[in-house]
PDB file of C-alpha atoms and ligand atoms in Angstrom:
ATOM      1  CA  MET A   1       0.171   0.030  -0.367  1.00 36.00           C
ATOM      2  CA  THR A   2       1.699   3.445  -0.942  1.00 39.00           C
ATOM      3  CA  ALA A   3       0.344   6.093   1.856  1.00 41.00           C
ATOM      4  CA  PRO A   4      -1.331   8.865  -0.577  1.00 41.00           C
ATOM      5  CA  SER A   5       1.768  12.630  -0.985  1.00 41.00           C
ATOM      6  CA  SER A   6       1.630  15.017   1.466  1.00 43.00           C
ATOM      7  CA  PRO A   7       0.665  18.603   0.124  1.00 41.00           C
ATOM      8  CA  SER A   8       4.321  19.776   0.954  1.00 46.00           C
ATOM      9  CA  ARG A   9       5.912  16.532  -0.503  1.00 40.00           C
ATOM     10  CA  ARG A  10       3.543  17.550  -4.157  1.00 40.00           C
ATOM     11  CA  SER A  11       4.487  20.923  -3.687  1.00 44.00           C
ATOM     12  CA  TRP A  12       8.393  19.780  -3.346  1.00 38.00           C
ATOM     13  CA  ILE A  13       6.985  17.223  -7.053  1.00 41.00           C
ATOM     14  CA  ALA A  14       5.469  21.071  -8.952  1.00 43.00           C
ATOM     15  CA  GLY A  15       8.468  22.602  -7.714  1.00 42.00           C
ATOM     16  CA  ALA A  16      10.789  20.535  -8.891  1.00 44.00           C
ATOM     17  CA  LEU A  17       9.289  19.205 -12.111  1.00 42.00           C
ATOM     18  CA  ALA A  18       8.504  23.034 -13.286  1.00 43.00           C
ATOM     19  CA  THR A  19      12.253  23.713 -12.783  1.00 43.00           C
ATOM     20  CA  VAL A  20      13.329  20.917 -15.101  1.00 44.00           C
ATOM     21  CA  SER A  21      10.966  22.312 -17.477  1.00 42.00           C
ATOM     22  CA  ALA A  22      12.492  25.237 -17.607  1.00 42.00           C
ATOM     23  CA  LEU A  23      15.686  24.438 -17.930  1.00 44.00           C
ATOM     24  CA  TRP A  24      14.901  21.772 -19.867  1.00 40.00           C
ATOM     25  CA  LEU A  25      13.364  24.685 -23.018  1.00 39.00           C
ATOM     26  CA  ALA A  26      16.999  26.628 -21.876  1.00 39.00           C
ATOM     27  CA  GLY A  27      18.677  23.948 -23.669  1.00 40.00           C
ATOM     28  CA  CYS A  28      19.650  20.922 -22.611  1.00 38.00           C
ATOM     29  CA  ASP A  29      23.459  22.127 -21.655  1.00 41.00           C
ATOM     30  CA  ARG A  30      21.899  24.415 -19.028  1.00 44.00           C
ATOM     31  CA  LEU A  31      20.301  20.613 -17.641  1.00 47.00           C
ATOM     32  CA  ALA A  32      22.979  18.415 -16.888  1.00 47.00           C
ATOM     33  CA  GLN A  33      24.988  21.106 -15.731  1.00 47.00           C
ATOM     34  CA  ALA A  34      22.332  22.648 -13.434  1.00 45.00           C
ATOM     35  CA  PRO A  35      24.280  22.014  -9.719  1.00 43.00           C
ATOM     36  CA  ASN A  36      20.191  20.334  -8.822  1.00 45.00           C
ATOM     37  CA  PHE A  37      19.840  18.131 -11.979  1.00 47.00           C
ATOM     38  CA  GLN A  38      21.920  15.349 -10.659  1.00 43.00           C
ATOM     39  CA  SER A  39      20.451  15.299  -7.064  1.00 45.00           C
ATOM     40  CA  PHE A  40      17.344  15.756  -8.253  1.00 46.00           C
ATOM     41  CA  LEU A  41      17.856  12.331  -9.577  1.00 46.00           C
ATOM     42  CA  GLN A  42      19.336  11.265  -7.333  1.00 43.00           C
ATOM     43  CA  THR A  43      15.786  11.378  -5.194  1.00 46.00           C
ATOM     44  CA  ALA A  44      13.701  10.854  -7.913  1.00 44.00           C
ATOM     45  CA  SER A  45      14.572   6.862  -7.544  1.00 42.00           C
ATOM     46  CA  GLY A  46      13.460   7.205  -4.119  1.00 40.00           C
ATOM     47  CA  LEU A  47      10.509   8.491  -5.297  1.00 45.00           C
ATOM     48  CA  ASN A  48       7.668   5.083  -6.299  1.00 42.00           C
ATOM     49  CA  ARG A  49       7.382   5.624  -9.929  1.00 36.00           C
ATOM     50  CA  ARG A  50       4.624   7.563 -10.804  1.00 41.00           C
ATOM     51  CA  SER A  51       5.910  10.130  -9.775  1.00 45.00           C
ATOM     52  CA  GLN A  52       9.048   8.713 -11.463  1.00 41.00           C
ATOM     53  CA  ARG A  53       7.068   9.434 -14.772  1.00 34.00           C
ATOM     54  CA  LEU A  54       4.945  12.204 -13.295  1.00 44.00           C
ATOM     55  CA  LEU A  55       8.685  14.775 -13.577  1.00 51.00           C
ATOM     56  CA  VAL A  56      10.609  13.518 -16.087  1.00 51.00           C
ATOM     57  CA  GLY A  57       9.134  10.965 -18.106  1.00 46.00           C
ATOM     58  CA  GLY A  58      10.530   7.435 -16.102  1.00 45.00           C
ATOM     59  CA  ALA A  59      13.547   9.245 -15.025  1.00 83.00           C
ATOM     60  CA  LEU A  60      15.855   5.918 -14.118  1.00 94.00           C
ATOM     61  CA  ALA A  61      15.297   2.496 -17.067  1.00 96.00           C
ATOM     62  CA  LYS A  62      13.573  -0.955 -14.359  1.00 97.00           C
ATOM     63  CA  GLU A  63      16.472  -2.108 -12.425  1.00 98.00           C
ATOM     64  CA  TYR A  64      16.675  -6.006 -12.653  1.00 98.00           C
ATOM     65  CA  SER A  65      17.732  -8.989  -9.975  1.00 98.00           C
ATOM     66  CA  PRO A  66      21.384 -11.052 -10.635  1.00 98.00           C
ATOM     67  CA  GLN A  67      17.761 -13.986 -11.188  1.00 98.00           C
ATOM     68  CA  ASP A  68      16.813 -12.476 -14.522  1.00 98.00           C
ATOM     69  CA  ILE A  69      19.547 -11.630 -15.855  1.00 98.00           C
ATOM     70  CA  THR A  70      19.563 -13.720 -19.054  1.00 98.00           C
ATOM     71  CA  PRO A  71      21.654 -17.248 -19.261  1.00 97.00           C
ATOM     72  CA  ALA A  72      22.999 -16.318 -22.857  1.00 96.00           C
ATOM     73  CA  PHE A  73      22.867 -12.219 -23.771  1.00 98.00           C
ATOM     74  CA  LYS A  74      22.362 -12.278 -27.598  1.00 98.00           C
ATOM     75  CA  SER A  75      25.408 -10.186 -29.174  1.00 98.00           C
ATOM     76  CA  ASN A  76      24.335  -8.218 -32.301  1.00 98.00           C
ATOM     77  CA  GLY A  77      25.911  -6.016 -35.572  1.00 97.00           C
ATOM     78  CA  THR A  78      29.875  -6.737 -34.768  1.00 97.00           C
ATOM     79  CA  LEU A  79      31.091  -9.383 -32.806  1.00 97.00           C
ATOM     80  CA  ASN A  80      34.484  -9.133 -33.451  1.00 96.00           C
ATOM     81  CA  PRO A  81      35.715  -6.171 -35.352  1.00 96.00           C
ATOM     82  CA  PRO A  82      37.995  -6.516 -37.558  1.00 93.00           C
ATOM     83  CA  ASP A  83      40.204  -3.759 -38.072  1.00 94.00           C
ATOM     84  CA  ALA A  84      43.897  -4.683 -37.489  1.00 94.00           C
ATOM     85  CA  ASP A  85      44.284  -1.095 -35.043  1.00 96.00           C
ATOM     86  CA  TYR A  86      41.593  -3.652 -33.100  1.00 97.00           C
ATOM     87  CA  GLN A  87      42.740  -6.853 -33.346  1.00 97.00           C
ATOM     88  CA  ALA A  88      46.110  -5.189 -32.367  1.00 98.00           C
ATOM     89  CA  LEU A  89      45.080  -4.076 -29.331  1.00 98.00           C
ATOM     90  CA  LEU A  90      43.067  -6.964 -28.779  1.00 98.00           C
ATOM     91  CA  LYS A  91      45.773  -9.825 -28.718  1.00 98.00           C
ATOM     92  CA  ASP A  92      47.657  -7.531 -26.447  1.00 97.00           C
ATOM     93  CA  GLY A  93      45.328  -7.742 -23.389  1.00 98.00           C
ATOM     94  CA  PHE A  94      44.033  -4.211 -24.440  1.00 98.00           C
ATOM     95  CA  LYS A  95      47.892  -2.928 -22.433  1.00 98.00           C
ATOM     96  CA  ASP A  96      47.993   0.116 -25.108  1.00 98.00           C
ATOM     97  CA  TRP A  97      44.359   0.225 -25.677  1.00 98.00           C
ATOM     98  CA  ARG A  98      43.726   4.384 -24.271  1.00 98.00           C
ATOM     99  CA  LEU A  99      40.069   5.952 -24.744  1.00 98.00           C
ATOM    100  CA  VAL A 100      41.055  10.135 -25.475  1.00 98.00           C
ATOM    101  CA  VAL A 101      38.030  11.928 -24.781  1.00 98.00           C
ATOM    102  CA  ASP A 102      38.151  15.136 -26.553  1.00 98.00           C
ATOM    103  CA  GLY A 103      36.866  17.384 -28.427  1.00 98.00           C
ATOM    104  CA  LEU A 104      35.797  20.861 -27.005  1.00 98.00           C
ATOM    105  CA  VAL A 105      36.561  20.094 -24.015  1.00 98.00           C
ATOM    106  CA  GLU A 106      39.132  22.352 -21.555  1.00 98.00           C
ATOM    107  CA  ARG A 107      41.582  19.304 -20.538  1.00 98.00           C
ATOM    108  CA  PRO A 108      42.009  16.701 -23.018  1.00 98.00           C
ATOM    109  CA  LEU A 109      42.190  13.242 -21.717  1.00 98.00           C
ATOM    110  CA  SER A 110      43.652   9.562 -22.765  1.00 98.00           C
ATOM    111  CA  LEU A 111      43.050   6.526 -20.061  1.00 98.00           C
ATOM    112  CA  ASN A 112      43.682   2.892 -19.955  1.00 98.00           C
ATOM    113  CA  LEU A 113      41.574   0.331 -18.449  1.00 98.00           C
ATOM    114  CA  ASP A 114      43.443   0.784 -14.730  1.00 98.00           C
ATOM    115  CA  ASP A 115      42.858   3.852 -14.969  1.00 98.00           C
ATOM    116  CA  LEU A 116      38.629   3.997 -15.505  1.00 98.00           C
ATOM    117  CA  LYS A 117      39.076   0.718 -12.877  1.00 98.00           C
ATOM    118  CA  ALA A 118      40.584   3.032 -10.047  1.00 98.00           C
ATOM    119  CA  ARG A 119      37.394   5.412 -10.486  1.00 98.00           C
ATOM    120  CA  ALA A 120      33.919   4.934  -8.951  1.00 98.00           C
ATOM    121  CA  ALA A 121      31.568   2.113 -10.408  1.00 98.00           C
ATOM    122  CA  ARG A 122      28.136   1.415 -11.043  1.00 98.00           C
ATOM    123  CA  THR A 123      27.122  -1.760 -11.323  1.00 98.00           C
ATOM    124  CA  GLN A 124      22.697  -2.041 -12.786  1.00 98.00           C
ATOM    125  CA  ILE A 125      21.038  -4.492 -14.169  1.00 98.00           C
ATOM    126  CA  THR A 126      18.941  -4.037 -16.879  1.00 98.00           C
ATOM    127  CA  ARG A 127      17.095  -4.914 -20.400  1.00 98.00           C
ATOM    128  CA  HIS A 128      19.326  -3.995 -23.753  1.00 98.00           C
ATOM    129  CA  ASP A 129      16.106  -3.824 -26.316  1.00 98.00           C
ATOM    130  CA  CYS A 130      17.258  -4.722 -30.040  1.00 97.00           C
ATOM    131  CA  VAL A 131      15.024  -2.732 -32.648  1.00 96.00           C
ATOM    132  CA  GLU A 132      15.089  -5.988 -33.941  1.00 95.00           C
ATOM    133  CA  GLY A 133      12.447  -7.771 -31.658  1.00 96.00           C
ATOM    134  CA  TRP A 134      14.753  -8.805 -28.737  1.00 97.00           C
ATOM    135  CA  SER A 135      14.974  -7.585 -25.033  1.00 98.00           C
ATOM    136  CA  CYS A 136      17.538  -9.687 -22.564  1.00 98.00           C
ATOM    137  CA  ILE A 137      18.958  -8.558 -19.936  1.00 98.00           C
ATOM    138  CA  GLY A 138      22.210  -7.746 -17.930  1.00 98.00           C
ATOM    139  CA  GLN A 139      24.819  -6.543 -16.005  1.00 98.00           C
ATOM    140  CA  TRP A 140      26.775  -4.210 -16.624  1.00 98.00           C
ATOM    141  CA  THR A 141      29.697  -2.306 -13.759  1.00 98.00           C
ATOM    142  CA  GLY A 142      31.427   0.559 -14.811  1.00 98.00           C
ATOM    143  CA  PRO A 143      32.637   4.174 -13.624  1.00 98.00           C
ATOM    144  CA  GLN A 144      29.410   7.245 -14.967  1.00 98.00           C
ATOM    145  CA  LEU A 145      30.053   8.577 -17.734  1.00 98.00           C
ATOM    146  CA  GLY A 146      29.802  12.286 -16.357  1.00 98.00           C
ATOM    147  CA  PRO A 147      31.725  12.491 -13.972  1.00 98.00           C
ATOM    148  CA  LEU A 148      35.047  11.431 -16.411  1.00 98.00           C
ATOM    149  CA  LEU A 149      33.256  14.399 -19.283  1.00 98.00           C
ATOM    150  CA  ARG A 150      33.137  16.902 -16.196  1.00 98.00           C
ATOM    151  CA  GLU A 151      36.628  15.937 -15.214  1.00 98.00           C
ATOM    152  CA  SER A 152      37.474  16.678 -19.079  1.00 98.00           C
ATOM    153  CA  GLY A 153      35.799  20.033 -19.113  1.00 98.00           C
ATOM    154  CA  LEU A 154      32.760  21.151 -20.872  1.00 98.00           C
ATOM    155  CA  LYS A 155      33.671  23.807 -23.548  1.00 98.00           C
ATOM    156  CA  PRO A 156      30.232  25.608 -22.623  1.00 97.00           C
ATOM    157  CA  ASN A 157      28.753  25.405 -26.565  1.00 98.00           C
ATOM    158  CA  VAL A 158      29.218  21.503 -25.788  1.00 98.00           C
ATOM    159  CA  ARG A 159      25.957  20.202 -26.375  1.00 98.00           C
ATOM    160  CA  TYR A 160      26.767  16.372 -27.524  1.00 98.00           C
ATOM    161  CA  ILE A 161      28.655  13.644 -26.530  1.00 98.00           C
ATOM    162  CA  VAL A 162      30.070  11.275 -29.868  1.00 98.00           C
ATOM    163  CA  PHE A 163      30.757   7.341 -29.329  1.00 99.00           C
ATOM    164  CA  HIS A 164      34.000   6.563 -31.324  1.00 98.00           C
ATOM    165  CA  CYS A 165      33.834   2.649 -32.274  1.00 98.00           C
ATOM    166  CA  ALA A 166      36.723   1.001 -33.256  1.00 98.00           C
ATOM    167  CA  ASP A 167      34.888  -1.248 -35.622  1.00 97.00           C
ATOM    168  CA  SER A 168      34.167  -0.735 -39.004  1.00 93.00           C
ATOM    169  CA  LEU A 169      30.914  -2.567 -40.266  1.00 88.00           C
ATOM    170  CA  ALA A 170      30.124  -0.260 -44.358  1.00 75.00           C
ATOM    171  CA  PRO A 171      33.172  -1.443 -46.874  1.00 67.00           C
ATOM    172  CA  GLY A 172      35.101   1.431 -47.859  1.00 58.00           C
ATOM    173  CA  PRO A 173      36.916   3.302 -47.003  1.00 54.00           C
ATOM    174  CA  ALA A 174      37.231   3.179 -43.109  1.00 49.00           C
ATOM    175  CA  ALA A 175      36.628   7.148 -41.537  1.00 47.00           C
ATOM    176  CA  THR A 176      32.859   6.369 -43.210  1.00 60.00           C
ATOM    177  CA  GLY A 177      32.720   2.640 -42.340  1.00 89.00           C
ATOM    178  CA  LYS A 178      32.907   3.348 -39.096  1.00 95.00           C
ATOM    179  CA  TYR A 179      30.140   1.980 -35.862  1.00 97.00           C
ATOM    180  CA  TYR A 180      29.670   5.372 -34.258  1.00 98.00           C
ATOM    181  CA  GLU A 181      27.222   7.124 -32.177  1.00 98.00           C
ATOM    182  CA  SER A 182      26.382  10.039 -29.559  1.00 98.00           C
ATOM    183  CA  ILE A 183      23.870  11.787 -27.140  1.00 98.00           C
ATOM    184  CA  ASP A 184      22.893  15.072 -25.587  1.00 97.00           C
ATOM    185  CA  LEU A 185      24.226  16.720 -22.086  1.00 97.00           C
ATOM    186  CA  PHE A 186      19.940  14.829 -20.354  1.00 95.00           C
ATOM    187  CA  ASP A 187      20.903  11.556 -21.514  1.00 97.00           C
ATOM    188  CA  ALA A 188      25.188  12.277 -21.248  1.00 97.00           C
ATOM    189  CA  PHE A 189      24.889  13.544 -17.111  1.00 97.00           C
ATOM    190  CA  HIS A 190      22.091  10.840 -16.676  1.00 96.00           C
ATOM    191  CA  PRO A 191      23.072   8.232 -13.784  1.00 97.00           C
ATOM    192  CA  GLN A 192      22.510   5.470 -15.457  1.00 98.00           C
ATOM    193  CA  THR A 193      24.464   6.343 -18.184  1.00 98.00           C
ATOM    194  CA  ILE A 194      28.157   4.375 -17.759  1.00 98.00           C
ATOM    195  CA  LEU A 195      31.243   3.081 -20.066  1.00 99.00           C
ATOM    196  CA  ALA A 196      30.293  -0.080 -19.049  1.00 99.00           C
ATOM    197  CA  TYR A 197      34.685  -2.610 -19.011  1.00 98.00           C
ATOM    198  CA  ALA A 198      32.657  -5.503 -16.879  1.00 98.00           C
ATOM    199  CA  MET A 199      29.516  -7.849 -17.947  1.00 98.00           C
ATOM    200  CA  ASN A 200      27.968 -10.436 -15.077  1.00 98.00           C
ATOM    201  CA  GLY A 201      31.216  -9.642 -13.380  1.00 98.00           C
ATOM    202  CA  GLN A 202      33.599 -10.299 -15.484  1.00 98.00           C
ATOM    203  CA  PRO A 203      35.696  -8.441 -18.069  1.00 98.00           C
ATOM    204  CA  LEU A 204      33.325  -7.445 -20.797  1.00 98.00           C
ATOM    205  CA  PRO A 205      33.585 -10.188 -23.911  1.00 98.00           C
ATOM    206  CA  VAL A 206      34.608  -9.103 -26.932  1.00 98.00           C
ATOM    207  CA  SER A 207      31.419  -9.999 -28.314  1.00 98.00           C
ATOM    208  CA  HIS A 208      29.933  -7.424 -25.884  1.00 98.00           C
ATOM    209  CA  GLY A 209      31.617  -4.412 -26.995  1.00 98.00           C
ATOM    210  CA  ALA A 210      35.352  -4.689 -25.446  1.00 98.00           C
ATOM    211  CA  PRO A 211      37.329  -3.596 -23.934  1.00 99.00           C
ATOM    212  CA  LEU A 212      34.893  -0.823 -23.360  1.00 99.00           C
ATOM    213  CA  ARG A 213      31.584  -0.052 -24.075  1.00 99.00           C
ATOM    214  CA  LEU A 214      28.575   2.354 -23.259  1.00 99.00           C
ATOM    215  CA  ARG A 215      25.101   2.269 -20.746  1.00 98.00           C
ATOM    216  CA  VAL A 216      22.575   4.335 -21.109  1.00 98.00           C
ATOM    217  CA  GLU A 217      19.960   2.956 -20.317  1.00 97.00           C
ATOM    218  CA  ARG A 218      16.633   4.342 -21.568  1.00 95.00           C
ATOM    219  CA  GLN A 219      17.687   3.178 -25.397  1.00 97.00           C
ATOM    220  CA  LEU A 220      16.991   1.247 -27.966  1.00 97.00           C
ATOM    221  CA  GLY A 221      20.190  -1.563 -27.821  1.00 98.00           C
ATOM    222  CA  TYR A 222      21.746   0.323 -31.388  1.00 98.00           C
ATOM    223  CA  LYS A 223      22.492   3.932 -29.046  1.00 98.00           C
ATOM    224  CA  GLN A 224      24.947   1.141 -26.927  1.00 98.00           C
ATOM    225  CA  ALA A 225      27.930   1.519 -28.570  1.00 99.00           C
ATOM    226  CA  LYS A 226      30.745  -0.904 -29.021  1.00 98.00           C
ATOM    227  CA  TYR A 227      34.575  -0.756 -28.837  1.00 98.00           C
ATOM    228  CA  LEU A 228      34.313   2.347 -27.524  1.00 99.00           C
ATOM    229  CA  MET A 229      38.376   3.945 -29.213  1.00 98.00           C
ATOM    230  CA  ARG A 230      37.235   8.165 -28.571  1.00 98.00           C
ATOM    231  CA  ILE A 231      35.086  10.295 -27.039  1.00 99.00           C
ATOM    232  CA  GLU A 232      34.428  13.964 -27.931  1.00 98.00           C
ATOM    233  CA  ALA A 233      32.201  16.538 -27.731  1.00 98.00           C
ATOM    234  CA  VAL A 234      31.282  18.266 -30.029  1.00 98.00           C
ATOM    235  CA  ASP A 235      28.133  21.103 -30.538  1.00 98.00           C
ATOM    236  CA  ARG A 236      26.464  19.892 -33.236  1.00 98.00           C
ATOM    237  CA  LEU A 237      26.350  16.696 -35.625  1.00 98.00           C
ATOM    238  CA  GLU A 238      26.649  16.992 -39.362  1.00 98.00           C
ATOM    239  CA  HIS A 239      30.027  17.011 -39.206  1.00 97.00           C
ATOM    240  CA  ILE A 240      30.739  13.534 -38.485  1.00 96.00           C
ATOM    241  CA  GLY A 241      29.302  10.595 -40.275  1.00 94.00           C
ATOM    242  CA  GLY A 242      27.209  11.173 -42.244  1.00 94.00           C
ATOM    243  CA  GLY A 243      25.642  13.350 -40.237  1.00 96.00           C
ATOM    244  CA  LYS A 244      22.645  12.063 -38.420  1.00 97.00           C
ATOM    245  CA  GLY A 245      24.255  11.483 -35.094  1.00 98.00           C
ATOM    246  CA  GLY A 246      25.477   7.963 -35.548  1.00 98.00           C
ATOM    247  CA  PHE A 247      26.224   4.856 -38.059  1.00 96.00           C
ATOM    248  CA  TRP A 248      22.474   3.284 -37.986  1.00 96.00           C
ATOM    249  CA  GLU A 249      20.695   6.781 -37.991  1.00 97.00           C
ATOM    250  CA  ASP A 250      22.733   7.776 -41.172  1.00 95.00           C
ATOM    251  CA  ARG A 251      20.960   4.980 -42.582  1.00 93.00           C
ATOM    252  CA  GLY A 252      17.107   6.142 -41.248  1.00 95.00           C
ATOM    253  CA  TYR A 253      17.270   4.838 -37.697  1.00 96.00           C
ATOM    254  CA  GLU A 254      15.496   7.115 -35.417  1.00 96.00           C
ATOM    255  CA  TRP A 255      18.683   9.581 -32.987  1.00 97.00           C
ATOM    256  CA  TYR A 256      16.288   9.460 -30.417  1.00 95.00           C
ATOM    257  CA  ALA A 257      15.738   5.838 -29.461  1.00 94.00           C
ATOM    258  CA  GLY A 258      13.849   5.523 -26.237  1.00 92.00           C
ATOM    259  CA  ILE A 259      12.262   2.661 -24.711  1.00 91.00           C
TER     260      ILE A 259
HETATM  261  N1  MTE B   1      30.365  -0.657 -32.719  1.00 68.93           N
HETATM  262  C1  MTE B   1      29.775  -1.071 -32.823  1.00 68.93           C
HETATM  263  N2  MTE B   1      28.279  -0.889 -30.720  1.00 68.93           N
HETATM  264  C2  MTE B   1      27.388  -1.551 -31.554  1.00 68.93           C
HETATM  265  C3  MTE B   1      26.652  -2.964 -32.358  1.00 68.93           C
HETATM  266  C4  MTE B   1      28.191  -2.395 -33.402  1.00 68.93           C
HETATM  267  O1  MTE B   1      27.756  -3.412 -34.752  1.00 68.93           O
HETATM  268  N3  MTE B   1      29.296  -2.354 -33.372  1.00 68.93           N
HETATM  269  N4  MTE B   1      25.361  -2.659 -32.805  1.00 68.93           N
HETATM  270  C5  MTE B   1      24.699  -1.996 -32.108  1.00 68.93           C
HETATM  271  C6  MTE B   1      23.283  -3.160 -32.006  1.00 68.93           C
HETATM  272  S1  MTE B   1      22.179  -3.081 -33.235  1.00 68.93           S
HETATM  273  C7  MTE B   1      23.148  -3.523 -30.826  1.00 68.93           C
HETATM  274  S2  MTE B   1      21.068  -4.651 -30.950  1.00 68.93           S
HETATM  275  C8  MTE B   1      23.752  -3.520 -29.879  1.00 68.93           C
HETATM  276  C9  MTE B   1      24.174  -5.028 -29.437  1.00 68.93           C
HETATM  277  O2  MTE B   1      25.386  -5.043 -27.747  1.00 68.93           O
HETATM  278  P1  MTE B   1      25.432  -6.247 -27.578  1.00 68.93           P
HETATM  279  O3  MTE B   1      26.741  -7.497 -29.439  1.00 68.93           O
HETATM  280  O4  MTE B   1      26.290  -6.795 -26.130  1.00 68.93           O
HETATM  281  O5  MTE B   1      24.202  -7.564 -27.809  1.00 68.93           O
HETATM  282  O6  MTE B   1      24.820  -2.916 -29.869  1.00 68.93           O
HETATM  283  C10 MTE B   1      24.785  -1.693 -30.501  1.00 68.93           C
HETATM  284  N5  MTE B   1      26.008  -1.486 -30.411  1.00 68.93           N
HETATM  285 MO1   MO B   2      20.186  -3.511 -31.913  1.00 68.93          MO
END
């Protein structure tokens, strides 16, 4: 049985909603950088689900229990990047792999796996929904994207975060066939947006994106970029790949793939 909302809670919700709406209208960048935004989302997780939907349209993706984990999580798209540079990194157990964070940032970062593992990690059990019609539940562990972006010092004109992957899916010049994805700052600073180096408590398997993949839990499977090499902060998407913000977006899929 759920206790009815007290008037003070209702007015808090109304106030928070008004703040979010105002910031939303002012632009997602302002929202993500607002000091209260993070704590607002954390607080929202403590409210019941109806309030969450009322507040921000389902702020947090549902999280599951260990017994819900799909025994054989399907792999899709690239299962092992054919690209020579990736194969060389894989052969050495990703010793020389680095995640570069650059673009419109004050302090570009270059991080190896140990650097990423030294940071605070979040573990979440979530459902992955592929646009092709299948779903699997898995557990993901890794640092939240938000603190890493703050560390790099996003410039005020940043609007999107682009994820450059190691794998070429399309034939032709490598620069046009590489997988890539992008999200806005609202999703980039969402608490469940993490860079996962572990799946179900094990190092991320190659078929699922080793050594590092994005989890952006309120969107469809194709946004969950595998084989991450570089994260780029940009003010627009037109000059990247085919200009639509992602490998599949360039081939007709929606850029915002909310579930
Ligand atoms: N780099 C890269 N990321 C990718 C893909 C891909 O082919 N290459 N496929 C996407 C699609 S369509 C889905 S459904 C998921 C599949 O993730 P999984 O192999 O871990 O199930 O990864 C997404 N991310
Ligand atoms: Mo997918």
